Amino acid sequence: MTDVVTDALVASEDSETNKARILMVDDSKVMRKSVLKMLGADFDILVAEDGAQGWEIIQQDNSIQVVFTDLNMPRVNGYELLKLVRTSPDDGIRNLPMIVVTGAENDDQAKELALEQGATDFITKPFNSTDLKARAMAHANHNRATKTLQKISTRDVLTGLLNRRAFVERLSQDASFVVRHQEDLTLLVVEVDSFNELFLKIGRQGADSVLKQVGKVLEKTVRQEDAVGRIGLARFAMSLPTASADGARKLAERVVRTVESFKARLRGEAILISVSVGGRAVPVGVRADSDVLLKQAESELVPQRARSQIQVDRYAQGLEDGPSFAGNISSPDRVGVRTDALVSIDLLLDQVREGRVDAARAMLTPALQRLAPLWVLLTKEERSRLVADIEGPA
């Protein structure tokens, strides 16, 4: 069985011996005490006096497995709490089992409205401890199983990081978040250099160990609000909401230094391990397409040994197929601006240097079209000299 599946199943088995965490939201002190008395021996119970307090607890505690809520409460009532939960950008919150506690004052119309807002189940007062416990256990077990399956399906088997699909989904959520809150978003893509050669030299087990170690470095480097995923054979990505391009570049430099400090040896020979890092920074207020953003960041990957600094270019909005950059960070203390034309020429030359003649030819016309507006800046003499240089000796 794979490591990640084993870890998930072990976590699930461990949680069987631990108490499931239940949140009871009710403005009645008597009701809160009754639930504590009925469920306290079998569950870890949290209580909230109204929907506002309940929502605050839900956002802060991701270990909650089931929520019981009254409908009629001050400040934020049960209907409003249901809506907050079901419209949350956090999948864990959005999918919480929400059991509505109803009484004589709640008619069928009230229940229908609660269902429309996302109620999972109902329990009617007065209830006995057996019924309450059975309902809580059933929903807690279902929630635990669902989370286990989600963890398995969204995690990379080797490293335990987010897989590509899950990472792109998270990146899309981060892109929406930063627009709403007027914050920066920076995406970094990290790739192990010459991985195929490394694989042939140290074998599959050794290469897998390198990938695991790189994944651990990335996880330890980022903040709690960031996301890390393995998106290719030897390629990783980091979504950094609220991080500026400059801050992300410094983080990338730490990653590069840490990986280069790895002490790997094969039959007494030191093995050099390095990573390349490319990035894109999304300006405040711009809604980035996650697939395009990722493609643009991946296009920035240049072997670290072939460059003197890490670049984090600006996200090119509206470009589906390729990077036409507005700017880049090329050193710790300087922000340089490159025109679309110059970047196009750089990319074209990269293709030529790598022997991709057909790709270079396909990029030639668009590159020249971008250069055309610059032609008017040249004097007649400069134009003649440039044409002569291009044509070369007769």
mmCIF file of C-alpha atoms in Angstrom:
data_model
loop_
_atom_site.group_PDB
_atom_site.id
_atom_site.type_symbol
_atom_site.label_atom_id
_atom_site.label_comp_id
_atom_site.label_asym_id
_atom_site.label_seq_id
_atom_site.Cartn_x
_atom_site.Cartn_y
_atom_site.Cartn_z
ATOM 1 C CA MET A 1 0.000 0.000 0.000
ATOM 2 C CA THR A 2 1.312 3.438 -0.845
ATOM 3 C CA ASP A 3 2.714 5.716 1.849
ATOM 4 C CA VAL A 4 0.004 8.359 1.553
ATOM 5 C CA VAL A 5 -2.824 5.820 1.620
ATOM 6 C CA THR A 6 -1.269 4.159 4.658
ATOM 7 C CA ASP A 7 -0.858 7.511 6.400
ATOM 8 C CA ALA A 8 -4.466 8.430 5.684
ATOM 9 C CA LEU A 9 -5.781 5.109 6.933
ATOM 10 C CA VAL A 10 -3.608 5.250 10.054
ATOM 11 C CA ALA A 11 -4.882 8.777 10.737
ATOM 12 C CA SER A 12 -8.421 7.488 10.316
ATOM 13 C CA GLU A 13 -7.800 4.544 12.652
ATOM 14 C CA ASP A 14 -6.155 6.807 15.214
ATOM 15 C CA SER A 15 -9.168 9.122 15.157
ATOM 16 C CA GLU A 16 -11.374 6.139 15.984
ATOM 17 C CA THR A 17 -9.777 6.095 19.432
ATOM 18 C CA ASN A 18 -10.065 9.852 19.797
ATOM 19 C CA LYS A 19 -13.259 11.738 20.469
ATOM 20 C CA ALA A 20 -14.891 13.373 17.454
ATOM 21 C CA ARG A 21 -15.256 17.115 17.915
ATOM 22 C CA ILE A 22 -18.835 18.439 17.888
ATOM 23 C CA LEU A 23 -19.953 22.072 17.910
ATOM 24 C CA MET A 24 -23.294 22.938 19.523
ATOM 25 C CA VAL A 25 -24.680 26.346 18.589
ATOM 26 C CA ASP A 26 -27.685 27.382 20.671
ATOM 27 C CA ASP A 27 -28.624 30.506 22.643
ATOM 28 C CA SER A 28 -30.267 28.362 25.339
ATOM 29 C CA LYS A 29 -27.923 27.681 28.234
ATOM 30 C CA VAL A 30 -30.139 24.769 29.278
ATOM 31 C CA MET A 31 -29.849 23.174 25.832
ATOM 32 C CA ARG A 32 -26.074 23.601 25.753
ATOM 33 C CA LYS A 33 -25.749 21.958 29.169
ATOM 34 C CA SER A 34 -28.062 19.104 28.130
ATOM 35 C CA VAL A 35 -25.984 18.325 25.047
ATOM 36 C CA LEU A 36 -22.772 18.432 27.077
ATOM 37 C CA LYS A 37 -24.291 15.960 29.544
ATOM 38 C CA MET A 38 -25.607 13.615 26.832
ATOM 39 C CA LEU A 39 -22.549 13.603 24.551
ATOM 40 C CA GLY A 40 -19.654 14.667 26.777
ATOM 41 C CA ALA A 41 -18.524 11.109 27.552
ATOM 42 C CA ASP A 42 -18.220 10.122 23.869
ATOM 43 C CA PHE A 43 -17.408 13.391 22.057
ATOM 44 C CA ASP A 44 -15.305 16.505 22.462
ATOM 45 C CA ILE A 45 -17.960 19.208 22.726
ATOM 46 C CA LEU A 46 -17.574 22.890 21.838
ATOM 47 C CA VAL A 47 -20.441 25.314 22.469
ATOM 48 C CA ALA A 48 -21.439 28.674 21.039
ATOM 49 C CA GLU A 49 -24.151 31.036 22.234
ATOM 50 C CA ASP A 50 -25.251 32.204 18.771
ATOM 51 C CA GLY A 51 -24.434 31.929 15.072
ATOM 52 C CA ALA A 52 -21.841 34.702 15.177
ATOM 53 C CA GLN A 53 -19.808 32.945 17.860
ATOM 54 C CA GLY A 54 -20.366 29.601 16.141
ATOM 55 C CA TRP A 55 -19.064 30.923 12.814
ATOM 56 C CA GLU A 56 -15.973 32.313 14.506
ATOM 57 C CA ILE A 57 -15.231 28.905 16.073
ATOM 58 C CA ILE A 58 -15.820 27.062 12.782
ATOM 59 C CA GLN A 59 -13.324 29.278 10.967
ATOM 60 C CA GLN A 60 -10.675 28.820 13.647
ATOM 61 C CA ASP A 61 -11.000 25.070 14.291
ATOM 62 C CA ASN A 62 -10.691 22.730 11.304
ATOM 63 C CA SER A 63 -11.048 19.629 13.502
ATOM 64 C CA ILE A 64 -14.809 20.101 13.964
ATOM 65 C CA GLN A 65 -16.638 17.146 12.411
ATOM 66 C CA VAL A 66 -20.320 17.916 13.064
ATOM 67 C CA VAL A 67 -22.280 21.068 13.875
ATOM 68 C CA PHE A 68 -25.629 21.110 15.672
ATOM 69 C CA THR A 69 -27.411 24.448 15.397
ATOM 70 C CA ASP A 70 -30.614 26.047 16.557
ATOM 71 C CA LEU A 71 -32.523 28.235 14.091
ATOM 72 C CA ASN A 72 -33.796 31.089 16.231
ATOM 73 C CA MET A 73 -30.829 32.939 17.750
ATOM 74 C CA PRO A 74 -29.769 36.583 18.206
ATOM 75 C CA ARG A 75 -27.162 38.332 16.031
ATOM 76 C CA VAL A 76 -26.605 35.531 13.483
ATOM 77 C CA ASN A 77 -29.438 32.981 13.374
ATOM 78 C CA GLY A 78 -29.298 29.366 12.206
ATOM 79 C CA TYR A 79 -30.318 30.152 8.605
ATOM 80 C CA GLU A 80 -27.560 32.729 8.305
ATOM 81 C CA LEU A 81 -25.019 30.343 9.822
ATOM 82 C CA LEU A 82 -26.001 27.681 7.280
ATOM 83 C CA LYS A 83 -25.485 30.149 4.461
ATOM 84 C CA LEU A 84 -22.074 31.221 5.790
ATOM 85 C CA VAL A 85 -20.931 27.601 5.999
ATOM 86 C CA ARG A 86 -22.258 26.530 2.595
ATOM 87 C CA THR A 87 -20.756 29.517 0.786
ATOM 88 C CA SER A 88 -17.336 29.309 2.441
ATOM 89 C CA PRO A 89 -14.355 29.105 0.043
ATOM 90 C CA ASP A 90 -12.855 26.472 2.371
ATOM 91 C CA ASP A 91 -13.899 22.976 1.255
ATOM 92 C CA GLY A 92 -13.595 21.582 4.767
ATOM 93 C CA ILE A 93 -16.008 24.173 6.150
ATOM 94 C CA ARG A 94 -18.359 24.075 3.179
ATOM 95 C CA ASN A 95 -18.855 20.302 3.509
ATOM 96 C CA LEU A 96 -19.416 20.171 7.278
ATOM 97 C CA PRO A 97 -22.476 18.156 8.371
ATOM 98 C CA MET A 98 -24.983 20.734 9.676
ATOM 99 C CA ILE A 99 -27.707 19.235 11.869
ATOM 100 C CA VAL A 100 -30.546 21.609 12.638
ATOM 101 C CA VAL A 101 -32.179 21.346 16.051
ATOM 102 C CA THR A 102 -35.887 22.124 15.687
ATOM 103 C CA GLY A 103 -38.690 22.624 18.211
ATOM 104 C CA ALA A 104 -42.411 23.145 18.332
ATOM 105 C CA GLU A 105 -41.952 26.698 17.073
ATOM 106 C CA ASN A 106 -40.386 25.481 13.806
ATOM 107 C CA ASP A 107 -42.988 24.408 11.226
ATOM 108 C CA ASP A 108 -42.472 22.566 7.932
ATOM 109 C CA GLN A 109 -41.843 25.837 6.126
ATOM 110 C CA ALA A 110 -38.950 26.602 8.487
ATOM 111 C CA LYS A 111 -37.464 23.160 7.802
ATOM 112 C CA GLU A 112 -37.792 23.628 4.045
ATOM 113 C CA LEU A 113 -35.971 26.940 4.299
ATOM 114 C CA ALA A 114 -33.235 25.301 6.354
ATOM 115 C CA LEU A 115 -32.877 22.591 3.702
ATOM 116 C CA GLU A 116 -32.571 25.240 1.018
ATOM 117 C CA GLN A 117 -29.773 26.868 3.011
ATOM 118 C CA GLY A 118 -27.911 23.561 3.255
ATOM 119 C CA ALA A 119 -29.084 21.651 6.343
ATOM 120 C CA THR A 120 -27.795 18.061 6.372
ATOM 121 C CA ASP A 121 -30.253 16.613 8.864
ATOM 122 C CA PHE A 122 -32.795 17.521 11.544
ATOM 123 C CA ILE A 123 -33.340 16.451 15.137
ATOM 124 C CA THR A 124 -36.436 17.556 17.011
ATOM 125 C CA LYS A 125 -36.648 18.680 20.637
ATOM 126 C CA PRO A 126 -37.191 17.064 23.031
ATOM 127 C CA PHE A 127 -34.726 14.292 22.116
ATOM 128 C CA ASN A 128 -33.133 11.512 24.143
ATOM 129 C CA SER A 129 -29.436 10.853 24.534
ATOM 130 C CA THR A 130 -29.527 7.649 22.439
ATOM 131 C CA ASP A 131 -31.023 9.392 19.412
ATOM 132 C CA LEU A 132 -28.682 12.379 19.741
ATOM 133 C CA LYS A 133 -25.613 10.161 20.139
ATOM 134 C CA ALA A 134 -26.550 7.970 17.167
ATOM 135 C CA ARG A 135 -27.089 11.012 14.946
ATOM 136 C CA ALA A 136 -23.794 12.591 16.026
ATOM 137 C CA MET A 137 -21.803 9.365 15.565
ATOM 138 C CA ALA A 138 -23.233 8.633 12.115
ATOM 139 C CA HIS A 139 -22.419 12.090 10.744
ATOM 140 C CA ALA A 140 -18.995 12.230 12.432
ATOM 141 C CA ASN A 141 -18.002 8.866 10.919
ATOM 142 C CA HIS A 142 -19.238 9.911 7.500
ATOM 143 C CA ASN A 143 -17.349 13.199 7.685
ATOM 144 C CA ARG A 144 -14.168 11.392 8.799
ATOM 145 C CA ALA A 145 -14.414 8.882 5.927
ATOM 146 C CA THR A 146 -15.049 11.659 3.416
ATOM 147 C CA LYS A 147 -12.004 13.603 4.591
ATOM 148 C CA THR A 148 -9.851 10.469 4.383
ATOM 149 C CA LEU A 149 -10.907 9.831 0.777
ATOM 150 C CA GLN A 150 -10.381 13.484 -0.126
ATOM 151 C CA LYS A 151 -6.900 13.407 1.371
ATOM 152 C CA ILE A 152 -6.001 10.322 -0.651
ATOM 153 C CA SER A 153 -7.422 11.702 -3.897
ATOM 154 C CA THR A 154 -5.827 15.141 -3.623
ATOM 155 C CA ARG A 155 -2.362 14.109 -2.415
ATOM 156 C CA ASP A 156 0.682 13.075 -4.365
ATOM 157 C CA VAL A 157 1.508 9.479 -3.477
ATOM 158 C CA LEU A 158 5.276 9.932 -3.154
ATOM 159 C CA THR A 159 5.571 13.236 -1.303
ATOM 160 C CA GLY A 160 2.183 13.677 0.368
ATOM 161 C CA LEU A 161 1.923 17.157 -1.154
ATOM 162 C CA LEU A 162 -1.081 18.339 -3.166
ATOM 163 C CA ASN A 163 -1.226 16.695 -6.578
ATOM 164 C CA ARG A 164 -1.463 18.837 -9.713
ATOM 165 C CA ARG A 165 -5.272 18.843 -9.900
ATOM 166 C CA ALA A 166 -5.677 19.769 -6.246
ATOM 167 C CA PHE A 167 -2.949 22.406 -6.449
ATOM 168 C CA VAL A 168 -4.526 24.139 -9.458
ATOM 169 C CA GLU A 169 -7.852 24.163 -7.599
ATOM 170 C CA ARG A 170 -6.174 25.699 -4.548
ATOM 171 C CA LEU A 171 -4.376 28.244 -6.750
ATOM 172 C CA SER A 172 -7.729 29.261 -8.218
ATOM 173 C CA GLN A 173 -9.127 29.755 -4.695
ATOM 174 C CA ASP A 174 -6.112 31.859 -3.754
ATOM 175 C CA ALA A 175 -6.534 33.956 -6.914
ATOM 176 C CA SER A 176 -10.136 34.718 -5.919
ATOM 177 C CA PHE A 177 -9.155 35.438 -2.322
ATOM 178 C CA VAL A 178 -6.507 38.047 -3.183
ATOM 179 C CA VAL A 179 -8.879 39.892 -5.525
ATOM 180 C CA ARG A 180 -11.530 40.139 -2.805
ATOM 181 C CA HIS A 181 -9.002 41.343 -0.247
ATOM 182 C CA GLN A 182 -6.868 43.478 -2.582
ATOM 183 C CA GLU A 183 -3.683 41.519 -1.877
ATOM 184 C CA ASP A 184 -0.711 40.232 -3.868
ATOM 185 C CA LEU A 185 -0.387 36.672 -5.135
ATOM 186 C CA THR A 186 2.868 35.085 -6.236
ATOM 187 C CA LEU A 187 3.323 31.641 -7.751
ATOM 188 C CA LEU A 188 6.677 29.853 -7.708
ATOM 189 C CA VAL A 189 7.523 26.736 -9.711
ATOM 190 C CA VAL A 190 10.493 24.642 -8.580
ATOM 191 C CA GLU A 191 12.138 21.861 -10.590
ATOM 192 C CA VAL A 192 15.005 19.507 -9.771
ATOM 193 C CA ASP A 193 17.773 20.130 -12.319
ATOM 194 C CA SER A 194 18.828 17.321 -14.687
ATOM 195 C CA PHE A 195 16.511 14.871 -12.962
ATOM 196 C CA ASN A 196 16.719 12.231 -15.695
ATOM 197 C CA GLU A 197 20.504 12.148 -15.372
ATOM 198 C CA LEU A 198 20.160 12.014 -11.597
ATOM 199 C CA PHE A 199 17.722 9.110 -11.900
ATOM 200 C CA LEU A 200 20.136 7.120 -14.085
ATOM 201 C CA LYS A 201 23.008 7.847 -11.712
ATOM 202 C CA ILE A 202 21.419 7.059 -8.333
ATOM 203 C CA GLY A 203 18.453 4.882 -9.293
ATOM 204 C CA ARG A 204 14.763 5.119 -8.570
ATOM 205 C CA GLN A 205 15.007 4.786 -4.802
ATOM 206 C CA GLY A 206 17.625 7.512 -4.573
ATOM 207 C CA ALA A 207 15.745 9.800 -6.957
ATOM 208 C CA ASP A 208 12.520 9.303 -5.007
ATOM 209 C CA SER A 209 14.394 10.202 -1.834
ATOM 210 C CA VAL A 210 15.565 13.455 -3.450
ATOM 211 C CA LEU A 211 12.009 14.357 -4.441
ATOM 212 C CA LYS A 212 10.753 13.657 -0.922
ATOM 213 C CA GLN A 213 13.484 15.823 0.581
ATOM 214 C CA VAL A 214 12.778 18.699 -1.804
ATOM 215 C CA GLY A 215 9.082 18.448 -0.937
ATOM 216 C CA LYS A 216 9.909 18.645 2.774
ATOM 217 C CA VAL A 217 12.099 21.711 2.194
ATOM 218 C CA LEU A 218 9.241 23.484 0.402
ATOM 219 C CA GLU A 219 6.735 22.579 3.121
ATOM 220 C CA LYS A 220 9.018 23.894 5.847
ATOM 221 C CA THR A 221 9.772 27.086 3.925
ATOM 222 C CA VAL A 222 6.216 28.299 3.327
ATOM 223 C CA ARG A 223 3.726 29.843 5.734
ATOM 224 C CA GLN A 224 0.573 28.151 7.005
ATOM 225 C CA GLU A 225 -1.610 30.028 4.504
ATOM 226 C CA ASP A 226 0.514 28.971 1.512
ATOM 227 C CA ALA A 227 0.071 25.821 -0.578
ATOM 228 C CA VAL A 228 2.663 23.428 -2.001
ATOM 229 C CA GLY A 229 2.070 20.783 -4.662
ATOM 230 C CA ARG A 230 3.951 18.327 -6.818
ATOM 231 C CA ILE A 231 2.779 19.094 -10.344
ATOM 232 C CA GLY A 232 5.149 16.989 -12.450
ATOM 233 C CA LEU A 233 7.810 14.293 -12.317
ATOM 234 C CA ALA A 234 10.410 16.532 -10.658
ATOM 235 C CA ARG A 235 8.406 19.754 -10.571
ATOM 236 C CA PHE A 236 6.767 21.482 -7.627
ATOM 237 C CA ALA A 237 4.718 24.648 -7.193
ATOM 238 C CA MET A 238 4.024 27.070 -4.348
ATOM 239 C CA SER A 239 1.032 29.389 -4.153
ATOM 240 C CA LEU A 240 1.849 32.379 -1.952
ATOM 241 C CA PRO A 241 -1.195 34.591 -1.294
ATOM 242 C CA THR A 242 -0.373 38.073 0.102
ATOM 243 C CA ALA A 243 3.314 37.570 -0.782
ATOM 244 C CA SER A 244 4.999 40.191 -2.951
ATOM 245 C CA ALA A 245 7.304 39.266 -5.808
ATOM 246 C CA ASP A 246 10.289 40.457 -3.806
ATOM 247 C CA GLY A 247 9.338 38.389 -0.778
ATOM 248 C CA ALA A 248 8.698 35.333 -2.943
ATOM 249 C CA ARG A 249 12.084 35.705 -4.638
ATOM 250 C CA LYS A 250 13.835 35.762 -1.266
ATOM 251 C CA LEU A 251 11.924 32.634 -0.271
ATOM 252 C CA ALA A 252 12.992 30.984 -3.550
ATOM 253 C CA GLU A 253 16.619 31.853 -2.842
ATOM 254 C CA ARG A 254 16.353 30.093 0.536
ATOM 255 C CA VAL A 255 14.965 27.001 -1.189
ATOM 256 C CA VAL A 256 17.822 26.990 -3.711
ATOM 257 C CA ARG A 257 20.462 27.342 -0.973
ATOM 258 C CA THR A 258 18.896 24.635 1.189
ATOM 259 C CA VAL A 259 18.694 22.095 -1.629
ATOM 260 C CA GLU A 260 22.261 22.826 -2.710
ATOM 261 C CA SER A 261 23.395 22.021 0.842
ATOM 262 C CA PHE A 262 22.081 18.434 0.574
ATOM 263 C CA LYS A 263 24.841 15.921 1.312
ATOM 264 C CA ALA A 264 24.314 13.125 -1.202
ATOM 265 C CA ARG A 265 27.015 10.599 -2.109
ATOM 266 C CA LEU A 266 27.149 7.583 -4.388
ATOM 267 C CA ARG A 267 30.021 5.116 -4.048
ATOM 268 C CA GLY A 268 32.061 7.862 -2.397
ATOM 269 C CA GLU A 269 31.280 10.425 -5.091
ATOM 270 C CA ALA A 270 29.492 13.645 -4.088
ATOM 271 C CA ILE A 271 26.250 14.157 -6.009
ATOM 272 C CA LEU A 272 25.339 17.757 -6.779
ATOM 273 C CA ILE A 273 21.626 18.462 -6.409
ATOM 274 C CA SER A 274 20.117 21.789 -7.419
ATOM 275 C CA VAL A 275 16.730 23.219 -8.327
ATOM 276 C CA SER A 276 15.537 25.854 -10.753
ATOM 277 C CA VAL A 277 12.855 28.329 -9.758
ATOM 278 C CA GLY A 278 10.513 30.378 -11.937
ATOM 279 C CA GLY A 279 7.707 32.615 -10.789
ATOM 280 C CA ARG A 280 4.883 34.961 -11.595
ATOM 281 C CA ALA A 281 3.505 37.795 -9.465
ATOM 282 C CA VAL A 282 -0.126 38.824 -9.859
ATOM 283 C CA PRO A 283 -0.674 42.583 -9.393
ATOM 284 C CA VAL A 284 -3.194 43.661 -6.763
ATOM 285 C CA GLY A 285 -6.719 43.713 -8.160
ATOM 286 C CA VAL A 286 -6.025 41.383 -11.106
ATOM 287 C CA ARG A 287 -8.035 38.126 -11.285
ATOM 288 C CA ALA A 288 -5.540 35.567 -12.598
ATOM 289 C CA ASP A 289 -6.569 32.446 -14.484
ATOM 290 C CA SER A 290 -4.901 29.608 -12.536
ATOM 291 C CA ASP A 291 -4.019 27.510 -15.591
ATOM 292 C CA VAL A 292 -2.512 30.472 -17.458
ATOM 293 C CA LEU A 293 -0.666 31.656 -14.359
ATOM 294 C CA LEU A 294 0.837 28.209 -13.855
ATOM 295 C CA LYS A 295 1.819 27.930 -17.517
ATOM 296 C CA GLN A 296 3.531 31.313 -17.399
ATOM 297 C CA ALA A 297 5.444 30.454 -14.212
ATOM 298 C CA GLU A 298 6.559 27.133 -15.720
ATOM 299 C CA SER A 299 7.856 28.983 -18.785
ATOM 300 C CA GLU A 300 10.267 30.850 -16.489
ATOM 301 C CA LEU A 301 12.123 27.681 -15.502
ATOM 302 C CA VAL A 302 15.753 28.018 -16.553
ATOM 303 C CA PRO A 303 18.412 25.691 -15.080
ATOM 304 C CA GLN A 304 19.760 27.475 -11.999
ATOM 305 C CA ARG A 305 23.349 26.833 -13.023
ATOM 306 C CA ALA A 306 22.744 28.810 -16.214
ATOM 307 C CA ARG A 307 21.431 31.956 -14.507
ATOM 308 C CA SER A 308 22.775 34.318 -11.913
ATOM 309 C CA GLN A 309 19.492 35.229 -10.253
ATOM 310 C CA ILE A 310 15.906 34.115 -9.801
ATOM 311 C CA GLN A 311 13.259 35.880 -11.847
ATOM 312 C CA VAL A 312 9.700 36.499 -10.776
ATOM 313 C CA ASP A 313 7.919 38.138 -13.703
ATOM 314 C CA ARG A 314 4.543 39.821 -13.623
ATOM 315 C CA TYR A 315 1.478 37.837 -14.632
ATOM 316 C CA ALA A 316 0.508 38.693 -18.219
ATOM 317 C CA GLN A 317 -3.252 39.109 -18.112
ATOM 318 C CA GLY A 318 -5.251 37.931 -21.109
ATOM 319 C CA LEU A 319 -2.466 35.861 -22.679
ATOM 320 C CA GLU A 320 -3.537 32.247 -23.071
ATOM 321 C CA ASP A 321 -0.538 30.654 -24.739
ATOM 322 C CA GLY A 322 2.565 32.229 -23.578
ATOM 323 C CA PRO A 323 4.465 34.702 -21.576
ATOM 324 C CA SER A 324 4.615 38.264 -22.710
ATOM 325 C CA PHE A 325 5.986 39.832 -19.577
ATOM 326 C CA ALA A 326 5.511 43.291 -18.185
ATOM 327 C CA GLY A 327 8.368 43.176 -15.702
ATOM 328 C CA ASN A 328 10.786 41.054 -13.748
ATOM 329 C CA ILE A 329 12.804 41.082 -10.584
ATOM 330 C CA SER A 330 16.389 40.368 -11.546
ATOM 331 C CA SER A 331 18.301 41.145 -8.359
ATOM 332 C CA PRO A 332 17.543 41.629 -4.655
ATOM 333 C CA ASP A 333 17.609 45.403 -4.882
ATOM 334 C CA ARG A 334 16.505 46.209 -8.426
ATOM 335 C CA VAL A 335 13.228 45.937 -10.282
ATOM 336 C CA GLY A 336 13.837 46.048 -14.020
ATOM 337 C CA VAL A 337 11.157 46.528 -16.628
ATOM 338 C CA ARG A 338 11.317 44.616 -19.884
ATOM 339 C CA THR A 339 9.088 45.327 -22.850
ATOM 340 C CA ASP A 340 7.016 42.611 -24.494
ATOM 341 C CA ALA A 341 9.243 42.872 -27.551
ATOM 342 C CA LEU A 342 12.487 42.192 -25.718
ATOM 343 C CA VAL A 343 11.012 39.246 -23.832
ATOM 344 C CA SER A 344 9.729 37.760 -27.085
ATOM 345 C CA ILE A 345 13.230 37.971 -28.550
ATOM 346 C CA ASP A 346 14.669 36.369 -25.404
ATOM 347 C CA LEU A 347 12.262 33.448 -25.712
ATOM 348 C CA LEU A 348 12.988 33.079 -29.416
ATOM 349 C CA LEU A 349 16.732 32.958 -28.742
ATOM 350 C CA ASP A 350 16.185 30.361 -26.023
ATOM 351 C CA GLN A 351 14.471 28.137 -28.584
ATOM 352 C CA VAL A 352 17.362 28.588 -31.038
ATOM 353 C CA ARG A 353 19.970 27.800 -28.378
ATOM 354 C CA GLU A 354 18.090 24.619 -27.455
ATOM 355 C CA GLY A 355 17.915 23.522 -31.094
ATOM 356 C CA ARG A 356 14.146 23.896 -31.429
ATOM 357 C CA VAL A 357 14.223 25.397 -34.912
ATOM 358 C CA ASP A 358 10.548 24.847 -35.729
ATOM 359 C CA ALA A 359 9.450 26.439 -32.467
ATOM 360 C CA ALA A 360 11.784 29.398 -33.066
ATOM 361 C CA ARG A 361 10.455 29.866 -36.588
ATOM 362 C CA ALA A 362 6.855 29.876 -35.278
ATOM 363 C CA MET A 363 7.780 32.607 -32.773
ATOM 364 C CA LEU A 364 9.702 34.752 -35.248
ATOM 365 C CA THR A 365 6.819 36.668 -36.846
ATOM 366 C CA PRO A 366 5.080 37.551 -33.527
ATOM 367 C CA ALA A 367 8.441 38.692 -32.155
ATOM 368 C CA LEU A 368 9.090 40.956 -35.138
ATOM 369 C CA GLN A 369 5.564 42.348 -34.867
ATOM 370 C CA ARG A 370 6.293 43.349 -31.277
ATOM 371 C CA LEU A 371 9.544 44.944 -32.366
ATOM 372 C CA ALA A 372 7.853 47.007 -35.093
ATOM 373 C CA PRO A 373 6.725 49.881 -32.807
ATOM 374 C CA LEU A 374 10.342 50.337 -31.696
ATOM 375 C CA TRP A 375 11.466 50.912 -35.318
ATOM 376 C CA VAL A 376 10.146 54.472 -35.269
ATOM 377 C CA LEU A 377 12.516 55.312 -32.435
ATOM 378 C CA LEU A 378 15.557 54.714 -34.656
ATOM 379 C CA THR A 379 17.139 57.334 -36.915
ATOM 380 C CA LYS A 380 17.481 56.631 -40.636
ATOM 381 C CA GLU A 381 21.183 55.970 -40.181
ATOM 382 C CA GLU A 382 20.555 53.546 -37.304
ATOM 383 C CA ARG A 383 17.962 51.662 -39.362
ATOM 384 C CA SER A 384 20.379 51.270 -42.273
ATOM 385 C CA ARG A 385 23.126 50.030 -39.975
ATOM 386 C CA LEU A 386 20.746 47.539 -38.306
ATOM 387 C CA VAL A 387 19.562 46.161 -41.663
ATOM 388 C CA ALA A 388 23.176 45.760 -42.786
ATOM 389 C CA ASP A 389 24.037 43.888 -39.583
ATOM 390 C CA ILE A 390 21.073 41.552 -40.028
ATOM 391 C CA GLU A 391 21.778 40.777 -43.675
ATOM 392 C CA GLY A 392 25.497 40.254 -43.013
ATOM 393 C CA PRO A 393 28.230 40.330 -45.648
ATOM 394 C CA ALA A 394 27.082 39.867 -49.256
#
